[in-house]
Short mmCIF file of C-alpha atoms in Angstrom, two decimals:
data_model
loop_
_atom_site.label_atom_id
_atom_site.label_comp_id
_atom_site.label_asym_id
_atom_site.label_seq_id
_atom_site.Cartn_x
_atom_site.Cartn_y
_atom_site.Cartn_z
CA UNK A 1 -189.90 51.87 -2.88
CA UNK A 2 -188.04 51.47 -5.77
CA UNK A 3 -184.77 48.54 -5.84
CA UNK A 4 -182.63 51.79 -6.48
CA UNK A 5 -183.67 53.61 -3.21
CA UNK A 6 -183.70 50.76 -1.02
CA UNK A 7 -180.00 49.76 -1.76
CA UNK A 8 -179.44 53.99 -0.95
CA UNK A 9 -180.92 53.32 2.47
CA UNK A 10 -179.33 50.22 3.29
CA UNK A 11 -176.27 51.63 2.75
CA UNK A 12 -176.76 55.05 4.37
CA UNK A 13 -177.98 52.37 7.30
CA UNK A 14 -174.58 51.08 7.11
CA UNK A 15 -172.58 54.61 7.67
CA UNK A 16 -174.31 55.22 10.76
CA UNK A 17 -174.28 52.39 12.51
CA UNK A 18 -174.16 53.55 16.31
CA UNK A 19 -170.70 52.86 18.36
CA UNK A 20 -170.27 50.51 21.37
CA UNK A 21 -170.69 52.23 24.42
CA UNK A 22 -167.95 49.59 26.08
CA UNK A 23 -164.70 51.93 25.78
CA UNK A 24 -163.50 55.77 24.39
CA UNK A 25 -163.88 56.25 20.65
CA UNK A 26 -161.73 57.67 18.32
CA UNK A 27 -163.31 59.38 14.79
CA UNK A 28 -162.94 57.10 11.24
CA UNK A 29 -164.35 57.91 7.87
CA UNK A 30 -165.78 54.84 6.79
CA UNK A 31 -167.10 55.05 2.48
CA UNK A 32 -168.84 52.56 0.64
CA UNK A 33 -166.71 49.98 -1.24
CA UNK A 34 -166.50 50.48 -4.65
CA UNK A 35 -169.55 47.94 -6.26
CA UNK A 36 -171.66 49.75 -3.82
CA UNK A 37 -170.70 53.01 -5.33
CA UNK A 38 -171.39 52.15 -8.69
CA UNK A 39 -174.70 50.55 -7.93
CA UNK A 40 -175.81 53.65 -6.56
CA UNK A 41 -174.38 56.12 -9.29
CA UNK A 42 -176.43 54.13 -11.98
CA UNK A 43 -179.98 54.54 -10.39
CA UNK A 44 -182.05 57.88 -11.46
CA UNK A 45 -181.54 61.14 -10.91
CA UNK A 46 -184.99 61.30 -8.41
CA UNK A 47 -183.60 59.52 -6.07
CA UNK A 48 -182.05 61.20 -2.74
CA UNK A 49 -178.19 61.61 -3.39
CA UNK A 50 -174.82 59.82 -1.29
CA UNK A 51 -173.46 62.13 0.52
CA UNK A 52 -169.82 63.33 -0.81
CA UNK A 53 -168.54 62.23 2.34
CA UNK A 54 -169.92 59.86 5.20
CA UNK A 55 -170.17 61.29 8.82
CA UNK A 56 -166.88 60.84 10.90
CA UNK A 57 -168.42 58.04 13.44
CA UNK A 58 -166.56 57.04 16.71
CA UNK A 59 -165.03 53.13 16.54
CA UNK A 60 -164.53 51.63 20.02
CA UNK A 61 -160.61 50.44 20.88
CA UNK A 62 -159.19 49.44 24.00
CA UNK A 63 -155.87 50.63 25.40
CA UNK A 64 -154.52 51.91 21.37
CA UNK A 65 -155.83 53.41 18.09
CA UNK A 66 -156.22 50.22 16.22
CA UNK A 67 -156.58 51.15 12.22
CA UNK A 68 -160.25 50.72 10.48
CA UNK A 69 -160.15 49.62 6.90
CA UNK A 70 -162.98 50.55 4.43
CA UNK A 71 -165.26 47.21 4.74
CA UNK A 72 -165.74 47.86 8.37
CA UNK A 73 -163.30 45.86 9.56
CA UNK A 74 -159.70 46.15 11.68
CA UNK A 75 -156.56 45.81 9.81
CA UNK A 76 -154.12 43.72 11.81
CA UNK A 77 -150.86 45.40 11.62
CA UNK A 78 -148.78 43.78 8.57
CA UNK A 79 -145.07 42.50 9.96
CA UNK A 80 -142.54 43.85 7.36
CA UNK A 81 -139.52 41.86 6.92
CA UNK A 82 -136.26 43.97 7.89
CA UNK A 83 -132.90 43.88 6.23
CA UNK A 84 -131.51 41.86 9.38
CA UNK A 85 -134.56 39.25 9.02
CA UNK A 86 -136.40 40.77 12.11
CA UNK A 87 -140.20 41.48 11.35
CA UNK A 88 -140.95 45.46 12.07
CA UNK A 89 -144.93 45.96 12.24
CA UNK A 90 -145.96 48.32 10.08
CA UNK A 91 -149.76 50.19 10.44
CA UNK A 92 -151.69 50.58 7.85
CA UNK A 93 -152.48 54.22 7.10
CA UNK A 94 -156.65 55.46 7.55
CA UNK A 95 -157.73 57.90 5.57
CA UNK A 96 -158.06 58.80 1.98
CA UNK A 97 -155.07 56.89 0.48
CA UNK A 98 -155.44 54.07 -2.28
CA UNK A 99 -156.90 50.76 -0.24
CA UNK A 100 -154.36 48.90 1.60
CA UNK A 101 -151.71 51.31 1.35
CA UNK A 102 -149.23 51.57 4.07
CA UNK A 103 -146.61 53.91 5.15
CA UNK A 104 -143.49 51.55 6.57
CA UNK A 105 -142.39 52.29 9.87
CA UNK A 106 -138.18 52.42 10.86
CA UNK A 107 -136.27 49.62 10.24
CA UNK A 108 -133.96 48.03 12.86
CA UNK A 109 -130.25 48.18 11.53
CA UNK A 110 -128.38 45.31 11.25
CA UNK A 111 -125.66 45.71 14.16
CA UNK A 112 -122.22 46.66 12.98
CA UNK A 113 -120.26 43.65 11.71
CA UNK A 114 -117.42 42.07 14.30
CA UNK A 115 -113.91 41.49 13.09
CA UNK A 116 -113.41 37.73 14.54
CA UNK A 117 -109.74 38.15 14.11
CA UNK A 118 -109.21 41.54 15.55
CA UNK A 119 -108.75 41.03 19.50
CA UNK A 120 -110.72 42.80 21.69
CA UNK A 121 -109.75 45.75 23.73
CA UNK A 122 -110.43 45.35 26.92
CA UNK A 123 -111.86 48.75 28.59
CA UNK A 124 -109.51 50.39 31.23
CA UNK A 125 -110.43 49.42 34.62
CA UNK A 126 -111.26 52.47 36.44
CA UNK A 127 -109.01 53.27 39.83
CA UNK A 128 -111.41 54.93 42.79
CA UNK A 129 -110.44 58.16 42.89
CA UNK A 130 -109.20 59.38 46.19
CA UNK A 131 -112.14 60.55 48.39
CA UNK A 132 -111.28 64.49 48.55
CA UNK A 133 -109.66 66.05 51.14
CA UNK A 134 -108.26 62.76 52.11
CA UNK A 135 -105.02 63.01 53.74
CA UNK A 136 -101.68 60.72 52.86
CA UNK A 137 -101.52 57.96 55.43
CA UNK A 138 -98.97 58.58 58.57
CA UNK A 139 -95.93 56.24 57.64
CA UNK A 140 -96.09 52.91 60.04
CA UNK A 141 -94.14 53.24 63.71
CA UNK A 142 -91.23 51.28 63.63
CA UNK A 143 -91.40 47.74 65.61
CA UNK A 144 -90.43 47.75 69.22
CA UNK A 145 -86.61 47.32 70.54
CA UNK A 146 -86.68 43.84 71.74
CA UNK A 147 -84.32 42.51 74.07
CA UNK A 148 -81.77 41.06 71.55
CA UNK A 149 -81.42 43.95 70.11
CA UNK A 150 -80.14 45.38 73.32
CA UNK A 151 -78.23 42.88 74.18
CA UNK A 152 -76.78 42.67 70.63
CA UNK A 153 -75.73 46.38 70.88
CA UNK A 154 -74.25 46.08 73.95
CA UNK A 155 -72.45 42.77 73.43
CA UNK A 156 -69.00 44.50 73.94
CA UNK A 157 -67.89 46.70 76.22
CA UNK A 158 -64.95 49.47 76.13
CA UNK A 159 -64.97 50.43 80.02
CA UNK A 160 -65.33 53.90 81.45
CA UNK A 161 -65.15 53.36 84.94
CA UNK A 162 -61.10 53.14 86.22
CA UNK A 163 -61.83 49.55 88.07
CA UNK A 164 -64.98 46.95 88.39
CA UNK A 165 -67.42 46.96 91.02
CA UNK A 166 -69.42 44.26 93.50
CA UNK A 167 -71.98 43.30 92.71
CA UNK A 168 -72.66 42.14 96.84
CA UNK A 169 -70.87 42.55 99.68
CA UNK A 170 -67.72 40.29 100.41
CA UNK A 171 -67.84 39.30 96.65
CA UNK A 172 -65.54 39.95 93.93
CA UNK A 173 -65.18 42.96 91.78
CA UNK A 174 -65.58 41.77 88.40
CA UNK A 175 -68.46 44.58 86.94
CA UNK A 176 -66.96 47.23 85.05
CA UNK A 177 -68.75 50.18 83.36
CA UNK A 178 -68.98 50.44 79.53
CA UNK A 179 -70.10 52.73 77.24
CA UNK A 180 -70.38 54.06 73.65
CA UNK A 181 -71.06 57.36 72.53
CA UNK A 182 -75.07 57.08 73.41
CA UNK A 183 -74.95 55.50 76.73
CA UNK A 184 -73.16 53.48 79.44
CA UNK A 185 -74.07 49.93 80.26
CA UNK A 186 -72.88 47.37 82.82
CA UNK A 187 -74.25 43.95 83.46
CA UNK A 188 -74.50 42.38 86.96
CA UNK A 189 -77.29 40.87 89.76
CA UNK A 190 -80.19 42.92 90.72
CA UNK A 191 -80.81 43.54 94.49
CA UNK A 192 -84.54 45.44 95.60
CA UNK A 193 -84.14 48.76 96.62
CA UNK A 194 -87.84 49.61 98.63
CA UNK A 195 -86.62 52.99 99.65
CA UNK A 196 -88.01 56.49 99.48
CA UNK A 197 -92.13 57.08 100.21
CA UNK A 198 -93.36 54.23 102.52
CA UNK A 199 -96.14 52.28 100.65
CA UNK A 200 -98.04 48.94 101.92
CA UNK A 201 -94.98 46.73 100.22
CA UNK A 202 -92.08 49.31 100.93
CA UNK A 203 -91.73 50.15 104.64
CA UNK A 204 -89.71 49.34 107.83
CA UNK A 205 -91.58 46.64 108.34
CA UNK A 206 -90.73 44.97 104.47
CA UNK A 207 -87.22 45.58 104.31
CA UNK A 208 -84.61 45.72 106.90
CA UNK A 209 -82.66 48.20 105.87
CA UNK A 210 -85.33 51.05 104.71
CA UNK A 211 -85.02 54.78 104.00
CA UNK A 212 -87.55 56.84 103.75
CA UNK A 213 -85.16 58.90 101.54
CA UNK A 214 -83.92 58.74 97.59
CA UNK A 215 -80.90 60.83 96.35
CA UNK A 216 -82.94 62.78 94.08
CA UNK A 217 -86.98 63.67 94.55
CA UNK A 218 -90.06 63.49 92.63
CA UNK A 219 -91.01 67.19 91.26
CA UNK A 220 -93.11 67.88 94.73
CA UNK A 221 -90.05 67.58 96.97
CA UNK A 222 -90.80 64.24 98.06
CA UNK A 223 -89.33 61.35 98.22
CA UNK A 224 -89.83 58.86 94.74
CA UNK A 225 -92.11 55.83 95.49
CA UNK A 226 -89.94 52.62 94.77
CA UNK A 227 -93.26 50.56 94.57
CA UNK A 228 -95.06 52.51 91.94
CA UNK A 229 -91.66 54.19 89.67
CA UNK A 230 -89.30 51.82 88.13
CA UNK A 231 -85.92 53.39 88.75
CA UNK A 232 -82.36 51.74 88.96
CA UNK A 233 -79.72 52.97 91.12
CA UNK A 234 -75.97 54.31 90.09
CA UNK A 235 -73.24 53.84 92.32
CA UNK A 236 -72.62 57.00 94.38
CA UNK A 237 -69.55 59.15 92.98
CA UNK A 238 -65.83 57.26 93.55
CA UNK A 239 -62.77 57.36 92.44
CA UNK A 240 -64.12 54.16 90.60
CA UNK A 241 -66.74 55.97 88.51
CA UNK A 242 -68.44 59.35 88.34
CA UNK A 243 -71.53 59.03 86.75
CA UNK A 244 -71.64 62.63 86.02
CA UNK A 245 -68.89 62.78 84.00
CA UNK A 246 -71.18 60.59 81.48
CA UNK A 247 -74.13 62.74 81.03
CA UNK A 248 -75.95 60.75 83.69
CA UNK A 249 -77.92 62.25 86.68
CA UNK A 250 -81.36 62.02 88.57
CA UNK A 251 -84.34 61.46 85.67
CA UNK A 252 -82.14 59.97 83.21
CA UNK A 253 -83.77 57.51 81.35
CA UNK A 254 -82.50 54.03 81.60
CA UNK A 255 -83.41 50.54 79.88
CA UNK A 256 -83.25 47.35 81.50
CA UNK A 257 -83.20 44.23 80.05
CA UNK A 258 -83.82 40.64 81.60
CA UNK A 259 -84.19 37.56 79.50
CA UNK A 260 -86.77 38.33 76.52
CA UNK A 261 -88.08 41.29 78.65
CA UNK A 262 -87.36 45.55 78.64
CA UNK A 263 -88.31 47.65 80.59
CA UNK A 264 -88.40 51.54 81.11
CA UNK A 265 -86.95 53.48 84.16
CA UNK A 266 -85.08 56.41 85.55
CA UNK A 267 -82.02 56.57 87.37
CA UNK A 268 -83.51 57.49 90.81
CA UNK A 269 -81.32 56.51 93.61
CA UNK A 270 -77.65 56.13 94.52
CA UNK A 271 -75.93 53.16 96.43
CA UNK A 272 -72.39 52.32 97.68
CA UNK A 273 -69.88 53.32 96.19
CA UNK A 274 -67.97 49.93 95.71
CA UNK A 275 -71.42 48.00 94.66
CA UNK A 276 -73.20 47.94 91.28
CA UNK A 277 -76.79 46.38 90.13
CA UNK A 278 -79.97 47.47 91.95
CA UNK A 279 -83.20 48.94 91.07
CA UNK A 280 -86.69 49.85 92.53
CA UNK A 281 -89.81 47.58 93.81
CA UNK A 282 -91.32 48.23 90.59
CA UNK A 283 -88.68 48.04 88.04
CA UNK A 284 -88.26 44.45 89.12
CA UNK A 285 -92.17 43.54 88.86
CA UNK A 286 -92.05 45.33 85.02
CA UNK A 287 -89.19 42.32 84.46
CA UNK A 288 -90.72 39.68 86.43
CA UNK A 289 -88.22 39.42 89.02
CA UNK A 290 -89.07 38.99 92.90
CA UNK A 291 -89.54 42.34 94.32
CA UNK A 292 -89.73 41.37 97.97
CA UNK A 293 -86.81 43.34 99.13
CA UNK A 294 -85.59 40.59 102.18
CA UNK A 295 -85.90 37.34 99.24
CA UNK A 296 -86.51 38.83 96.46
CA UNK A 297 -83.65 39.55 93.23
CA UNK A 298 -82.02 38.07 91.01
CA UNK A 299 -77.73 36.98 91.08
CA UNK A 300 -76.99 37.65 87.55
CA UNK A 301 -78.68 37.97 83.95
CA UNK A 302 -79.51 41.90 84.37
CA UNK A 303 -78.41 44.64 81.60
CA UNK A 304 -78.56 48.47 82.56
CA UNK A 305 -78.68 50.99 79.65
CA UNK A 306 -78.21 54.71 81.03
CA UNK A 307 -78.76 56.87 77.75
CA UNK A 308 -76.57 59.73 78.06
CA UNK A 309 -77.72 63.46 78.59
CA UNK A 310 -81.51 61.93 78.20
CA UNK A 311 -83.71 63.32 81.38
CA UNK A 312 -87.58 62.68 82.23
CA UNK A 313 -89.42 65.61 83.73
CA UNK A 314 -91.20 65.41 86.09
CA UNK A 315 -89.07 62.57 87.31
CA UNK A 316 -91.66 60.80 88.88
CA UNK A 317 -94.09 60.32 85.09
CA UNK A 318 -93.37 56.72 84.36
CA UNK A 319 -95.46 56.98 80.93
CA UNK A 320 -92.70 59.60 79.96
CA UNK A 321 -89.91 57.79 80.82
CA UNK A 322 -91.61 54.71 79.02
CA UNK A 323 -92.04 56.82 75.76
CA UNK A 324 -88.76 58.44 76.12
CA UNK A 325 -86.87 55.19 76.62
CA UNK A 326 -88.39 53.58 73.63
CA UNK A 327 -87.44 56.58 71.41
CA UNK A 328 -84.25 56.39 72.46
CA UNK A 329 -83.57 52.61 72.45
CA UNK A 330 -84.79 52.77 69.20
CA UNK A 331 -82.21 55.53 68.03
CA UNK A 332 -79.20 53.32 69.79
CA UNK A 333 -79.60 50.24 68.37
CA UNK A 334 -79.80 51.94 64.77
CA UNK A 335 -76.98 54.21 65.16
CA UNK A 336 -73.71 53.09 63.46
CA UNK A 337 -72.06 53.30 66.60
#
């Protein structure tokens, strides 16, 4: 074999070298490098012919296309320099371009430049938006009447009855009855009154001088329970007083005040007519006074507040009267009056 022919083999050898079986190929034209070429071209004519162009053979990668330059080796990819000083890696291109050339990939920008003396903006905090359908919060309940504002109100008195009342028997009269345009008022003692439905702590047995009777009646026809309503009684109709010329009768609601304490009630009973300040079992536990009707009481320190033309019904609901007394205590101690 002539010099000529064996340098044809060895490089037809070369083109078809067989592929690793270690991964999935991808197809590269490999050619002969240029000296080769020329070696070959200058032989005879006799001898068998290159092939115009080498079969596309498969080149192993793993996990990318990695490019394959002429000389059967890979071409690392060249880092290009960008305009901000950052490297961008460019591939070479395979195929049948001049040797080496390379097609440049994009180019990070440099970021915009910053004004250092043009102060920042700071971005508009963004509100929560209202969850939909939401409705405007209920406005909050006023605070509670507290005893000095009661007492404060009533700190006065312009009297409406035509004399004063006891406030015992074979004692003075020194109690007259005030009012204002909302209500009438009078201060005195407060003796037990245990009449009306017997109970365990209200009966014949409890108080001396029981009755099983109240001047006005629960909405059943019976008689009120002093144990379980709080209730104050009015002095019964004299030429003294007539508490209904004042808007005042049976269910009207009344606010009693002892100390730091109020309390709710209903006018529920009537009493002599020459004697003032008395009220029920239970009006007198709500204030923390004695009930016991024989020892029980207080001698002074107690303020009755009859709103006028005000009226629970039924008579006998205490959590009405408690509602409806602090709506309306409320409305007299803010009225101008």
């Amino acid at each position: 074999m002539s010099r000529v022919q064996t340098l044809t083999v060895a490089v037809a050898g070369v083109a078809l070298l067989a592929p690793s079986a270690s991964s999935a190929a991808e197809p590269v034209h490999i050619r002969p490098s240029g000296t080769e070429a020329r070696r070959v071209a200058s032989g005879p004519a006799a001898g068998p012919a290159l092939p115009a162009a080498l079969p596309r053979v498969a080149v192993p990668h793993r996990g990318r296309a990695e490019p394959v330059a002429r000389d059967r080796t890979r071409e690392a990819l060249t880092p290009e320099a960008a305009p901000g000083g950052s490297a961008t890696p460019v591939p070479a291109t395979p195929g049948t371009g001049s040797p080496g050339a390379a097609v440049p990939g994009p180019v990070a920008s440099d970021p915009a430049p910053v004004d250092a003396a043009a102060p920042a903006t700071p971005a508009p905090a963004a509100s929560d938006p209202a969850p939909a359908g939401s409705e405007p919060s209920a406005p909050a309940s006023p605070a509670p009447v507290t005893a000095a504002d009661l007492l404060a109100k009533v700190s006065g008195c312009v009297p409406v009855s035509r004399g004063r009342y006891r406030k015992d028997r074979g004692t003075a009269a020194t109690v007259p009855v005030c009012g204002t345009r909302d209500a009438v008022f009078w201060k005195a003692d407060m003796d037990i009154d245990c009449d009306g439905r017997p109970s365990r702590r209200c009966n014949a047995r409890t108080d001396p001088y029981f009755s099983s009777s109240t001047a006005f009646a629960q909405s059943d026809g019976r008689a009120l329970s002093s144990e379980k309503l709080p209730y104050v009684v009015v002095p019964a109709p004299s030429g003294i007083w007539d508490y209904r010329d004042h808007g005042v009768r049976g269910g009207s609601v009344a606010a009693v005040v002892y100390r730091d304490r109020v309390s709710y009630a209903v006018v529920g009973d009537t009493g002599p007519t020459d004697i003032i300040g008395e009220a029920s079992y239970a009006a007198a536990t709500s204030l923390g006074i004695d009930p016991d009707p024989r020892s029980g009481g207080t001698p002074s320190g107690v303020t009755y507040i009859v709103f006028k033309d005000s009226r629970v019904t039924p008579l006998e609901d205490r959590e009405a009267a408690e509602a409806q007394g602090a709506r309306l205590a409320r409305e007299f101690v803010d009225s101008a009056d």
